[in-house]
Amino acid sequence: MDLRAVLPAARAEFADLDVRPLPFTVREVWLLRKPGPGGRYVPEEGWPLGQG
């Protein structure tokens, strides 16, 4: 993958969000950990938001 092309491609793909933002609700934040090169990220710990 050509990483130099990722940012311009993402800007082009999501350009309409500058005009019409996409609202969403976040209920949890998660810490993900990658066990090593080539490994997959796995959830390690989560924290609920707005509950007290």
JSON list of C-alpha atoms in Angstrom, two decimals:
[
{"chain": "A", "resi": 1, "resn": "MET", "atom": "CA", "xyz": [0.00, 0.00, 0.00]},
{"chain": "A", "resi": 2, "resn": "ASP", "atom": "CA", "xyz": [1.29, 3.45, -0.85]},
{"chain": "A", "resi": 3, "resn": "LEU", "atom": "CA", "xyz": [0.88, 5.27, 2.47]},
{"chain": "A", "resi": 4, "resn": "ARG", "atom": "CA", "xyz": [1.55, 8.64, 0.82]},
{"chain": "A", "resi": 5, "resn": "ALA", "atom": "CA", "xyz": [-1.72, 8.22, -1.05]},
{"chain": "A", "resi": 6, "resn": "VAL", "atom": "CA", "xyz": [-3.81, 7.38, 2.03]},
{"chain": "A", "resi": 7, "resn": "LEU", "atom": "CA", "xyz": [-4.31, 10.93, 3.37]},
{"chain": "A", "resi": 8, "resn": "PRO", "atom": "CA", "xyz": [-5.39, 12.48, 0.04]},
{"chain": "A", "resi": 9, "resn": "ALA", "atom": "CA", "xyz": [-7.69, 9.51, -0.60]},
{"chain": "A", "resi": 10, "resn": "ALA", "atom": "CA", "xyz": [-9.25, 9.84, 2.87]},
{"chain": "A", "resi": 11, "resn": "ARG", "atom": "CA", "xyz": [-9.72, 13.59, 2.40]},
{"chain": "A", "resi": 12, "resn": "ALA", "atom": "CA", "xyz": [-11.47, 12.99, -0.92]},
{"chain": "A", "resi": 13, "resn": "GLU", "atom": "CA", "xyz": [-13.64, 10.19, 0.47]},
{"chain": "A", "resi": 14, "resn": "PHE", "atom": "CA", "xyz": [-14.80, 12.16, 3.51]},
{"chain": "A", "resi": 15, "resn": "ALA", "atom": "CA", "xyz": [-14.87, 15.68, 2.01]},
{"chain": "A", "resi": 16, "resn": "ASP", "atom": "CA", "xyz": [-18.65, 15.92, 2.44]},
{"chain": "A", "resi": 17, "resn": "LEU", "atom": "CA", "xyz": [-18.23, 15.72, 6.23]},
{"chain": "A", "resi": 18, "resn": "ASP", "atom": "CA", "xyz": [-16.98, 19.34, 6.16]},
{"chain": "A", "resi": 19, "resn": "VAL", "atom": "CA", "xyz": [-20.37, 20.36, 4.75]},
{"chain": "A", "resi": 20, "resn": "ARG", "atom": "CA", "xyz": [-22.60, 17.83, 6.50]},
{"chain": "A", "resi": 21, "resn": "PRO", "atom": "CA", "xyz": [-21.02, 16.38, 9.68]},
{"chain": "A", "resi": 22, "resn": "LEU", "atom": "CA", "xyz": [-21.99, 12.86, 10.66]},
{"chain": "A", "resi": 23, "resn": "PRO", "atom": "CA", "xyz": [-23.38, 12.88, 14.21]},
{"chain": "A", "resi": 24, "resn": "PHE", "atom": "CA", "xyz": [-22.78, 9.85, 16.41]},
{"chain": "A", "resi": 25, "resn": "THR", "atom": "CA", "xyz": [-22.97, 8.91, 20.06]},
{"chain": "A", "resi": 26, "resn": "VAL", "atom": "CA", "xyz": [-20.04, 7.41, 21.93]},
{"chain": "A", "resi": 27, "resn": "ARG", "atom": "CA", "xyz": [-20.94, 5.23, 24.89]},
{"chain": "A", "resi": 28, "resn": "GLU", "atom": "CA", "xyz": [-17.56, 3.56, 25.52]},
{"chain": "A", "resi": 29, "resn": "VAL", "atom": "CA", "xyz": [-13.87, 4.12, 24.88]},
{"chain": "A", "resi": 30, "resn": "TRP", "atom": "CA", "xyz": [-11.68, 1.04, 24.40]},
{"chain": "A", "resi": 31, "resn": "LEU", "atom": "CA", "xyz": [-7.96, 0.44, 24.70]},
{"chain": "A", "resi": 32, "resn": "LEU", "atom": "CA", "xyz": [-6.80, -1.91, 21.95]},
{"chain": "A", "resi": 33, "resn": "ARG", "atom": "CA", "xyz": [-3.49, -3.76, 22.02]},
{"chain": "A", "resi": 34, "resn": "LYS", "atom": "CA", "xyz": [-1.59, -5.36, 19.19]},
{"chain": "A", "resi": 35, "resn": "PRO", "atom": "CA", "xyz": [0.40, -8.38, 20.41]},
{"chain": "A", "resi": 36, "resn": "GLY", "atom": "CA", "xyz": [3.18, -7.94, 17.85]},
{"chain": "A", "resi": 37, "resn": "PRO", "atom": "CA", "xyz": [4.02, -7.31, 14.21]},
{"chain": "A", "resi": 38, "resn": "GLY", "atom": "CA", "xyz": [1.39, -8.82, 11.97]},
{"chain": "A", "resi": 39, "resn": "GLY", "atom": "CA", "xyz": [-0.92, -9.40, 14.93]},
{"chain": "A", "resi": 40, "resn": "ARG", "atom": "CA", "xyz": [-4.48, -8.20, 15.16]},
{"chain": "A", "resi": 41, "resn": "TYR", "atom": "CA", "xyz": [-5.60, -5.49, 17.55]},
{"chain": "A", "resi": 42, "resn": "VAL", "atom": "CA", "xyz": [-7.63, -6.96, 20.39]},
{"chain": "A", "resi": 43, "resn": "PRO", "atom": "CA", "xyz": [-9.75, -5.14, 22.98]},
{"chain": "A", "resi": 44, "resn": "GLU", "atom": "CA", "xyz": [-7.98, -4.92, 26.30]},
{"chain": "A", "resi": 45, "resn": "GLU", "atom": "CA", "xyz": [-10.03, -2.62, 28.49]},
{"chain": "A", "resi": 46, "resn": "GLY", "atom": "CA", "xyz": [-13.13, -0.47, 28.05]},
{"chain": "A", "resi": 47, "resn": "TRP", "atom": "CA", "xyz": [-14.52, 2.52, 29.91]},
{"chain": "A", "resi": 48, "resn": "PRO", "atom": "CA", "xyz": [-18.18, 3.58, 29.79]},
{"chain": "A", "resi": 49, "resn": "LEU", "atom": "CA", "xyz": [-18.83, 7.29, 29.24]},
{"chain": "A", "resi": 50, "resn": "GLY", "atom": "CA", "xyz": [-21.48, 9.49, 30.80]},
{"chain": "A", "resi": 51, "resn": "GLN", "atom": "CA", "xyz": [-22.45, 7.14, 33.59]},
{"chain": "A", "resi": 52, "resn": "GLY", "atom": "CA", "xyz": [-21.89, 9.04, 36.75]}
]
